[in-house]
Coordinates of C-alpha atoms and ligand atoms in Angstrom, one line a residue:
Chain R
X1 CA 54.4 140.5 117.8
X2 CA 57.2 139.8 120.2
X3 CA 59.5 142.7 120.6
X4 CA 63.3 142.5 120.8
X5 CA 66.2 144.4 122.4
X6 CA 66.3 146.8 119.4
X7 CA 62.5 147.5 119.8
X8 CA 63.1 148.5 123.4
X9 CA 65.8 150.9 122.3
X10 CA 63.4 152.4 119.7
X11 CA 60.6 152.8 122.2
X12 CA 63.0 154.7 124.5
X13 CA 64.3 156.9 121.7
X14 CA 60.8 157.8 120.5
X15 CA 60.0 158.9 124.1
X16 CA 63.2 161.1 124.2
X17 CA 64.7 158.6 126.7
X18 CA 67.8 157.5 124.7
X19 CA 71.0 159.5 124.3
X20 CA 73.1 158.6 121.3
X21 CA 76.9 159.1 121.7
X22 CA 78.6 159.3 118.3
X23 CA 82.2 159.8 119.4
X24 CA 84.1 156.5 119.9
X25 CA 84.1 155.4 123.6
X26 CA 86.5 153.0 125.4
X27 CA 84.6 150.2 127.1
X28 CA 86.4 151.2 130.3
X29 CA 84.3 154.3 130.2
X30 CA 80.8 153.0 129.3
X31 CA 79.5 152.9 132.9
X32 CA 80.9 156.2 134.0
X33 CA 79.4 157.9 131.0
X34 CA 76.0 156.1 131.4
X35 CA 76.0 157.3 135.0
X36 CA 76.2 160.9 133.9
X37 CA 73.4 160.7 131.3
X38 CA 69.8 161.4 132.2
X39 CA 68.7 159.0 129.5
X40 CA 69.6 155.5 128.5
X41 CA 72.9 155.6 126.5
X42 CA 73.7 154.2 123.0
X43 CA 77.4 154.1 122.1
X44 CA 77.5 154.2 118.3
X45 CA 81.3 153.7 118.1
X46 CA 83.6 151.8 120.4
X47 CA 87.4 152.3 120.5
X48 CA 89.1 149.0 119.3
X49 CA 85.8 147.3 118.5
X50 CA 84.7 148.6 115.0
X51 CA 81.9 146.1 114.4
X52 CA 80.3 146.6 117.8
X53 CA 77.9 149.1 119.3
X54 CA 76.7 149.2 122.9
X55 CA 73.7 150.3 124.9
X56 CA 73.2 150.7 128.6
X57 CA 70.9 152.0 131.4
X58 CA 67.8 150.9 129.4
X59 CA 65.7 150.5 132.5
X60 CA 67.5 152.6 135.0
X61 CA 64.4 154.5 136.1
X62 CA 60.8 153.5 136.8
X63 CA 59.7 155.7 133.9
X64 CA 62.0 153.8 131.4
X65 CA 60.9 150.4 132.8
X66 CA 57.3 151.4 132.4
X67 CA 58.0 152.5 128.8
X68 CA 59.7 149.1 128.0
X69 CA 56.7 147.4 129.6
X70 CA 54.2 149.5 127.7
X71 CA 52.3 150.6 130.8
X72 CA 52.0 153.4 133.2
X73 CA 54.5 153.7 136.1
X74 CA 51.9 152.7 138.6
X75 CA 51.0 149.6 136.7
X76 CA 54.3 147.7 136.4
X77 CA 53.3 145.1 139.0
X78 CA 49.9 144.5 137.5
X79 CA 51.4 144.3 134.0
X80 CA 53.9 141.7 135.4
X81 CA 51.1 139.7 137.1
X82 CA 49.2 139.6 133.8
X83 CA 52.2 138.1 132.1
X84 CA 52.9 135.4 134.6
X85 CA 49.2 134.5 134.7
X86 CA 49.0 133.9 131.0
X87 CA 52.3 132.1 130.0
X88 CA 52.9 131.5 126.3
X89 CA 55.1 128.6 125.3
X90 CA 58.2 129.4 123.4
X91 CA 58.6 128.3 119.8
X92 CA 61.6 126.6 118.2
X93 CA 62.7 128.1 114.9
X94 CA 65.4 126.9 112.5
X95 CA 67.6 130.0 112.6
X96 CA 67.9 133.5 114.0
X97 CA 70.1 136.6 113.9
X98 CA 71.9 135.7 117.1
X99 CA 73.8 133.1 115.1
X100 CA 74.8 135.2 112.1
X101 CA 78.4 135.0 113.2
X102 CA 79.8 131.9 114.9
X103 CA 83.2 131.6 116.6
X104 CA 84.2 128.1 117.7
X105 CA 87.3 126.2 118.8
X106 CA 90.4 128.4 118.8
X107 CA 88.4 131.4 117.5
X108 CA 86.7 131.7 120.9
X109 CA 88.0 134.9 122.4
X110 CA 86.0 136.9 125.0
X111 CA 88.4 139.9 124.5
X112 CA 86.8 140.5 121.1
X113 CA 83.7 141.6 122.9
X114 CA 83.7 145.2 124.4
X115 CA 83.5 144.1 128.0
X116 CA 82.9 147.0 130.3
X117 CA 84.9 147.8 133.5
X118 CA 82.2 149.3 135.8
X119 CA 83.3 150.0 139.3
X120 CA 86.6 150.9 141.1
X121 CA 86.6 147.7 143.2
X122 CA 85.3 145.2 140.7
X123 CA 87.4 142.1 140.3
X124 CA 87.4 142.6 136.6
X125 CA 85.1 143.5 133.7
X126 CA 81.6 142.1 134.0
X127 CA 78.9 141.0 131.7
X128 CA 75.9 142.1 133.7
X129 CA 72.9 141.6 131.3
X130 CA 72.7 137.9 131.1
X131 CA 69.9 135.4 130.4
X132 CA 71.4 132.1 131.4
X133 CA 69.8 128.9 130.3
X134 CA 70.6 125.4 131.6
X135 CA 68.9 122.0 131.8
X136 CA 68.5 119.3 134.4
X137 CA 67.6 115.7 133.3
X138 CA 64.7 115.7 135.9
X139 CA 63.6 119.3 136.2
X140 CA 64.0 120.4 132.6
X141 CA 64.9 123.9 131.4
X142 CA 65.8 126.8 133.7
X143 CA 66.5 130.4 132.9
X144 CA 68.0 132.9 135.4
X145 CA 70.2 136.0 135.3
X146 CA 73.8 135.6 136.6
X147 CA 76.7 138.0 136.3
X148 CA 79.9 136.9 134.6
X149 CA 83.4 138.2 135.5
X150 CA 86.0 138.1 132.8
X151 CA 89.0 135.8 133.7
X152 CA 90.7 134.7 130.5
X153 CA 89.7 134.8 126.8
X154 CA 87.8 131.5 127.3
X155 CA 86.8 131.6 131.0
X156 CA 84.6 133.8 133.2
X157 CA 83.5 133.6 136.8
X158 CA 79.8 133.3 137.6
X159 CA 78.1 134.2 140.9
X160 CA 76.3 131.1 142.0
X161 CA 76.5 131.6 145.7
X162 CA 72.9 132.3 146.5
X163 CA 70.3 129.6 146.5
X164 CA 68.6 129.4 143.1
X165 CA 67.4 126.8 140.6
X166 CA 70.6 126.9 138.6
X167 CA 72.6 126.5 141.7
X168 CA 70.6 123.3 142.4
X169 CA 71.2 122.1 138.8
X170 CA 74.9 122.8 139.2
X171 CA 75.1 120.9 142.5
X172 CA 73.3 117.9 140.9
X173 CA 75.7 117.9 138.0
X174 CA 78.7 118.3 140.4
X175 CA 77.4 115.3 142.5
X176 CA 77.3 113.3 139.2
X177 CA 80.9 114.4 138.5
X178 CA 79.9 116.2 135.2
X179 CA 80.0 119.8 134.0
X180 CA 76.7 121.8 133.6
X181 CA 76.1 123.0 130.1
X182 CA 74.9 126.6 130.0
X183 CA 74.2 129.2 127.3
X184 CA 74.1 132.9 128.0
X185 CA 72.0 135.3 125.9
X186 CA 73.0 139.0 126.1
X187 CA 71.0 141.8 124.6
X188 CA 67.4 140.6 125.0
X189 CA 64.2 142.6 125.6
X190 CA 63.6 143.7 129.2
X191 CA 60.7 141.2 129.4
X192 CA 63.2 138.4 129.0
X193 CA 65.3 139.9 131.7
X194 CA 62.3 140.2 134.0
X195 CA 61.4 136.6 133.3
X196 CA 64.9 135.4 134.0
X197 CA 65.1 137.3 137.3
X198 CA 61.7 136.1 138.4
X199 CA 61.9 133.2 141.0
X200 CA 59.6 130.9 139.1
X201 CA 58.8 127.5 140.5
X202 CA 61.4 125.0 139.4
X203 CA 59.0 123.3 136.9
X204 CA 57.9 126.6 135.2
X205 CA 59.7 127.6 132.0
X206 CA 60.8 131.2 132.3
X207 CA 60.7 131.5 128.4
X208 CA 56.9 130.9 128.7
X209 CA 56.7 133.7 131.2
X210 CA 58.6 136.0 128.9
X211 CA 56.1 134.9 126.2
X212 CA 53.2 135.8 128.6
X213 CA 54.7 139.3 129.1
X214 CA 55.1 139.8 125.3
X215 CA 51.7 138.2 124.6
X216 CA 53.5 136.2 121.9
X217 CA 55.9 133.2 121.9
X218 CA 59.6 133.8 122.3
X219 CA 61.4 132.3 119.2
X220 CA 64.2 130.0 120.2
X221 CA 67.1 128.6 118.2
X222 CA 69.2 125.6 119.2
X223 CA 72.7 126.3 120.4
X224 CA 75.6 125.2 118.2
X225 CA 77.6 123.2 120.8
X226 CA 75.3 122.6 123.8
X227 CA 71.8 121.0 124.1
X228 CA 70.1 124.2 124.9
X229 CA 67.9 126.9 123.3
X230 CA 68.3 130.7 123.3
X231 CA 66.2 133.6 122.1
X232 CA 66.7 133.9 118.3
X233 CA 66.8 137.7 118.4
X234 CA 69.6 138.0 121.1
X235 CA 72.5 140.2 120.2
X236 CA 75.2 137.8 121.6
X237 CA 75.3 134.2 122.9
X238 CA 78.0 132.4 124.9
X239 CA 77.8 128.6 124.9
X240 CA 79.8 126.4 127.2
X241 CA 79.8 124.7 130.6
X242 CA 80.3 125.3 134.3
X243 CA 83.3 123.2 135.2
X244 CA 82.8 120.6 137.9
X245 CA 85.1 122.3 140.3
X246 CA 82.5 123.5 142.9
X247 CA 82.8 126.8 144.6
X248 CA 86.6 127.1 144.4
X249 CA 87.4 130.1 142.1
X250 CA 87.6 133.7 143.2
X251 CA 84.9 136.0 141.8
X252 CA 84.1 139.6 142.7
X253 CA 84.1 142.0 144.3
X254 CA 81.3 143.6 142.2
X255 CA 79.1 146.7 142.7
X256 CA 76.0 145.0 143.9
X257 CA 72.3 145.8 143.5
X258 CA 72.5 147.1 147.1
X259 CA 74.6 150.0 145.8
X260 CA 77.5 148.7 147.8
X261 CA 80.6 146.8 146.8
X262 CA 80.3 143.1 147.6
X263 CA 82.9 140.7 148.9
X264 CA 85.1 138.3 147.0
X265 CA 83.1 135.1 146.6
X266 CA 84.2 131.5 145.8
X267 CA 82.4 130.3 142.7
X268 CA 82.5 127.9 139.7
X269 CA 84.1 128.8 136.4
X270 CA 82.2 129.1 133.1
X271 CA 84.3 127.8 130.1
X272 CA 83.1 129.2 126.9
X273 CA 83.2 126.8 123.9
X274 CA 81.4 128.9 121.3
X275 CA 80.4 132.5 120.8
X276 CA 77.6 133.5 118.4
X277 CA 76.3 137.0 117.6
X278 CA 74.5 139.2 115.1
X279 CA 76.5 140.6 112.2
X280 CA 76.2 144.1 113.7
X281 CA 76.0 143.3 117.4
X282 CA 74.9 145.7 120.2
X283 CA 76.5 144.8 123.5
X284 CA 74.0 145.4 126.4
X285 CA 75.8 146.9 129.4
X286 CA 73.2 146.6 132.2
X287 CA 74.0 149.6 134.4
X288 CA 74.5 148.6 138.0
X289 CA 72.8 149.1 140.4
X290 CA 69.8 150.9 138.9
X291 CA 68.8 148.4 136.2
X292 CA 69.2 145.4 138.4
X293 CA 67.1 147.2 141.1
X294 CA 64.3 148.2 138.6
X295 CA 64.1 144.7 137.2
X296 CA 63.3 143.5 140.7
X297 CA 60.6 146.1 141.2
X298 CA 57.7 144.5 139.3
X299 CA 58.5 141.1 140.8
X300 CA 58.5 142.4 144.4
X301 CA 55.6 144.7 143.9
X302 CA 53.5 141.9 142.4
X303 CA 54.4 139.7 145.4
X304 CA 53.3 142.5 147.7
X305 CA 49.9 142.8 145.9
X306 CA 49.5 139.0 146.1
X307 CA 50.4 139.0 149.8
X308 CA 47.8 141.8 150.5
X309 CA 45.1 139.9 148.6
X310 CA 45.8 136.7 150.5
X311 CA 45.5 138.7 153.7
X312 CA 42.1 139.9 152.4
X313 CA 43.3 143.5 152.2
X314 CA 42.4 145.6 149.2
X315 CA 45.5 147.2 147.6
X316 CA 45.2 150.4 145.6
X317 CA 48.8 151.1 144.8
X318 CA 52.2 149.7 145.6
X319 CA 55.7 150.9 145.2
X320 CA 59.2 149.4 145.8
X321 CA 61.3 152.5 146.0
X322 CA 64.8 152.5 144.5
X323 CA 66.2 153.8 147.9
X324 CA 65.3 150.4 149.2
X325 CA 66.9 148.9 146.1
X326 CA 63.4 147.9 144.9
X327 CA 63.8 145.0 147.2
X328 CA 64.0 145.8 150.9
X329 CA 61.1 148.4 151.2
X330 CA 57.5 148.2 150.1
X331 CA 55.0 151.1 150.3
X332 CA 51.3 150.4 149.7
X333 CA 48.1 152.3 149.8
X334 CA 45.0 150.3 150.7
X335 CA 41.2 150.7 151.0
X336 CA 41.2 150.1 154.7
X337 CA 38.7 148.6 157.1
X338 CA 39.4 148.8 160.8
X339 CA 42.6 147.0 161.8
X340 CA 43.7 146.4 158.2
X341 CA 46.6 148.8 158.4
X342 CA 48.3 146.3 160.7
X343 CA 47.2 143.2 158.6
X344 CA 48.6 144.9 155.5
X345 CA 52.0 145.4 157.3
X346 CA 52.1 141.8 158.4
X347 CA 51.4 140.7 154.8
X348 CA 54.0 143.0 153.2
X349 CA 56.7 142.2 155.8
X350 CA 56.3 138.5 154.9
X351 CA 57.4 139.1 151.3
X352 CA 61.0 137.9 150.4
X353 CA 63.5 140.1 152.3
X354 CA 61.3 143.2 152.8
X355 CA 62.4 144.8 156.0
X356 CA 60.6 148.1 155.9
X357 CA 56.9 148.4 155.0
X358 CA 54.7 151.5 155.0
X359 CA 50.9 151.4 154.6
X360 CA 48.7 154.4 153.8
X361 CA 45.1 155.0 153.0
X362 CA 44.0 155.3 149.4
X363 CA 43.8 159.2 149.5
X364 CA 47.6 159.3 149.7
X365 CA 49.6 159.4 146.4
X366 CA 52.4 157.1 147.5
X367 CA 54.5 158.2 144.5
X368 CA 54.7 161.7 145.9
X369 CA 57.3 161.8 148.8
X370 CA 55.8 164.9 150.3
X371 CA 52.4 163.3 150.6
X372 CA 54.0 160.2 152.1
X373 CA 55.8 162.4 154.7
X374 CA 52.6 164.2 155.5
X375 CA 50.8 160.9 156.1
X376 CA 53.7 159.7 158.2
X377 CA 53.6 162.9 160.2
X378 CA 49.9 163.1 161.0
X379 CA 48.6 159.6 160.9
X380 CA 51.2 157.9 163.1
X381 CA 51.5 157.6 166.8
X382 CA 54.7 155.8 167.3
X383 CA 53.4 153.8 170.3
X384 CA 50.5 152.4 168.3
X385 CA 51.5 152.4 164.7
X386 CA 55.0 151.0 164.5
X387 CA 55.5 147.3 164.4
X388 CA 59.0 145.7 165.0
X389 CA 59.5 142.1 164.3
X390 CA 62.9 140.9 165.5
X391 CA 64.9 137.9 164.3
X392 CA 63.5 137.4 160.9
X393 CA 65.5 136.0 157.9
X394 CA 68.1 138.6 156.7
X395 CA 70.4 138.9 153.7
X396 CA 74.2 138.9 153.8
X397 CA 74.7 142.0 151.7
X398 CA 72.8 144.3 154.1
X399 CA 75.7 145.6 156.3
X400 CA 73.4 146.2 159.2
X401 CA 72.9 142.5 159.8
X402 CA 76.6 142.2 160.6
X403 CA 77.1 139.1 158.5
X404 CA 80.9 139.3 159.0
X405 CA 80.5 138.5 162.7
X406 CA 78.8 135.1 161.9
X407 CA 80.9 132.0 161.5
X408 CA 81.4 130.5 158.0
X409 CA 78.1 129.5 156.6
X410 CA 76.2 131.4 159.3
X411 CA 72.9 132.9 158.2
X412 CA 72.0 136.4 159.3
X413 CA 68.7 137.6 160.8
X414 CA 67.2 141.0 160.7
X415 CA 64.5 143.0 162.4
X416 CA 61.6 144.1 160.3
X417 CA 59.8 147.5 160.7
X418 CA 56.3 148.3 159.7
X419 CA 54.7 151.7 159.8
X420 CA 51.0 152.0 159.7
X421 CA 50.4 155.5 158.3
X422 CA 46.7 155.0 157.8
X423 CA 44.1 157.2 159.6
X424 CA 44.1 155.8 163.1
X425 CA 41.0 154.0 164.3
X426 CA 38.8 156.4 166.2
X427 CA 40.0 159.5 164.5
X428 CA 37.3 160.8 162.1
X429 CA 38.3 161.2 158.5
X430 CA 37.1 164.8 158.5
X431 CA 40.1 165.7 160.8
X432 CA 42.2 165.2 157.7
X433 CA 40.2 167.4 155.3
X434 CA 42.8 169.2 153.1
X435 CA 43.0 172.9 152.6
X436 CA 41.1 174.1 149.5
X437 CA 41.7 177.5 147.9
X438 CA 38.8 179.8 147.6
X439 CA 37.7 180.4 143.9
X440 CA 40.3 177.9 142.7
X441 CA 38.2 176.9 139.7
X442 CA 36.9 180.4 139.0
X443 CA 40.2 182.1 138.2
X444 CA 43.1 181.1 135.9
X445 CA 46.6 182.4 136.4
X446 CA 47.2 182.6 132.6
X447 CA 44.5 185.3 132.4
X448 CA 46.7 187.5 134.6
X449 CA 50.1 187.0 132.9
Chain S
X1 CA 104.5 135.6 128.7
X2 CA 104.0 139.0 127.1
X3 CA 105.9 142.1 128.4
X4 CA 102.6 143.6 129.6
X5 CA 101.7 140.4 131.5
X6 CA 105.2 140.5 133.1
X7 CA 104.6 144.1 134.1
X8 CA 101.2 143.3 135.7
X9 CA 102.9 140.5 137.7
X10 CA 105.6 142.9 138.8
X11 CA 102.9 145.5 139.8
X12 CA 101.2 142.9 141.9
X13 CA 104.4 141.6 143.5
X14 CA 105.1 145.2 144.6
X15 CA 101.8 145.5 146.5
X16 CA 98.2 144.2 146.3
X17 CA 96.0 146.0 143.9
X18 CA 92.4 146.2 142.8
X19 CA 91.9 145.3 139.1
X20 CA 91.0 149.0 138.3
X21 CA 94.3 150.1 139.9
X22 CA 96.1 147.9 137.4
X23 CA 94.0 149.3 134.6
X24 CA 94.8 152.8 135.6
X25 CA 98.5 152.1 135.9
X26 CA 98.4 151.0 132.2
X27 CA 95.8 153.3 130.9
X28 CA 97.5 153.9 127.6
X29 CA 97.3 150.2 126.7
X30 CA 94.5 149.2 124.3
X31 CA 91.7 147.5 126.3
X32 CA 91.8 144.3 124.4
X33 CA 95.6 144.0 124.8
X34 CA 95.1 144.6 128.6
X35 CA 92.5 141.9 128.8
X36 CA 94.7 139.4 126.9
X37 CA 97.6 140.1 129.2
X38 CA 95.3 139.7 132.2
X39 CA 94.2 136.4 130.8
X40 CA 97.9 135.4 130.8
X41 CA 98.4 136.4 134.4
X42 CA 95.3 134.4 135.4
X43 CA 96.7 131.5 133.5
X44 CA 99.8 131.4 135.8
X45 CA 97.4 130.2 138.6
X46 CA 99.4 132.4 141.0
X47 CA 96.8 135.0 141.8
X48 CA 95.3 135.3 145.2
X49 CA 93.3 137.9 147.1
X50 CA 93.8 139.9 150.2
X51 CA 91.1 140.7 152.8
X52 CA 90.0 143.7 150.8
X53 CA 89.5 141.8 147.6
X54 CA 92.7 143.1 146.0
X55 CA 94.8 140.8 143.8
X56 CA 98.1 139.5 145.1
X57 CA 100.7 137.1 143.6
X58 CA 101.0 134.1 145.8
X59 CA 104.6 133.3 146.4
X60 CA 106.3 130.9 145.7
X61 CA 103.7 129.7 143.2
X62 CA 104.1 133.1 141.4
X63 CA 107.9 132.8 141.1
X64 CA 107.8 129.3 139.7
X65 CA 105.0 130.0 137.3
X66 CA 106.6 133.2 135.9
X67 CA 109.9 131.4 135.5
X68 CA 108.2 128.5 133.6
X69 CA 106.5 130.9 131.2
X70 CA 109.4 133.3 130.5
Ligands
LIG501 C1 70.7 141.8 136.3 C2 70.6 140.7 137.3 C3 71.7 140.1 137.7 C4 71.6 139.0 138.6 N1 72.8 138.4 139.0 C5 72.7 137.3 139.8 C6 73.9 136.6 140.2 O1 75.0 136.9 139.7 N2 73.7 135.6 141.1 C7 72.5 135.2 141.6 O2 72.5 134.2 142.3 N3 71.4 135.9 141.3 C8 71.5 136.9 140.4 N4 70.3 137.6 140.0 C9 69.0 137.1 140.6 C10 68.6 135.8 139.8 O3 68.6 136.0 138.4 C11 67.2 135.4 140.3 O4 67.3 135.0 141.6 C12 66.6 134.3 139.4 O5 65.3 134.0 139.9 C13 67.4 133.0 139.5 O6 66.8 132.1 138.6 P1 66.7 130.6 138.9 O7 66.4 130.3 140.3 O8 65.6 130.1 138.0 O9 68.0 130.0 138.4 C14 70.4 138.6 139.1 C15 69.2 139.3 138.7 C16 69.3 140.3 137.8 C17 68.1 141.0 137.3

């Protein structure tokens, strides 16, 4: 059975990972409150929005992401790989709860939704938990996640600066002088969010990937005003079009997934023509940057596993730490044959924008920072085990690439660093035999308390 | 234009501000009313940005637009 957004909340609550807040909260305070909670937050009452509730920070930690994915923390990449290997086609159904309430024409009013103001330098309130669907006459349906900035009761900004399939669809529509219809589903299961954020090949339907992750088809309903389909169990849907104005409207700044405030960008405008939602909707406030980071982790870790396998290196564990925004850093343990510490680094550093890779042997628990430090202390000789690759492709939002010093449209480059923390060739494994306490298994502390 | 939207325009004419600074300056206003007023300010098509991403009213477009709406 396919799970929905509310099932994800239930799983978190059952595991003691959801905090219910009963007192009415102003949407201006959602993010600051969620940032102080150790658990995901559920706002049961919202000041000025009596028919709404809101939830946030669902997958702000590796633990909560693993709970939502129904697997162990170490297995999120393999779980994700299983899903993309076995896509399940979506199924069209006649109706769904996401259309229980419909606002069209003059009734369209984004201010009726409890839009959160997240960060001190944001250009406005943002809808951060989007699953955006669009269609191209040649390439077919596409789903991605794109943030939306409130502008007016009918318009939002959308960040379409980076290269993506939807950017390509928009460019093609623009070239033909027509708007691009889109529909935005908010409040879907984390599997749908993962599928949306996954850079699937242009001819692959991300709904089928979400189906593969669920192990069951995603039920879709037709939108009311655009020729698109959205998950029937979504909490909220915005239908409309990206105006054919190109990259001309100010959007941002926004607190980015890099944990830093981004710049003002020039982007298209999304004009909302219809809003549909459940009778008792829950607004999903995706808490930046943590949820955005963790949604990237299974994708980047799966890419790392794949790169290692292509390089004929046997991976044991892999981790994209949140300090590297689950995007720029990969740490892997491998079952090593001579030389493979370096092969593994070359493979990992080829993944997306990864700029720091660390490789250890399989006796190191890479989820334990102390063990990792220990391996980095005693298995590294900096003149042999550190690899620096200058001049590789970089990403603008990394301040160290100094993107501001490039001319308009200039693309930054970055150096990449690899650290081979495997036992050096020629050093016998016995040199690393760990201390063992005498009589450890013979005595028990409890017997002496 | 609503009195709140007029006040927001006056705030921005006084000096550039981040969106959150405007929100803080009118913290007692219900969020929905604030968003509606912000929509009106946007509608004037007189908003610009400074180098730090703060909102500014672009004169003279701002003057004309406000006069037209009031
Ligand atoms: C929560 C979240 C928000 C995102 N916001 C944006 C965004 O605003 N702009 C963007 O270009 N990519 C954004 N991404 C990344 C894209 O969703 C991702 O690159 C996706 O693969 C794009 O899909 P597409 O190429 O099929 O259109 C976001 C990802 C997540 C998880």
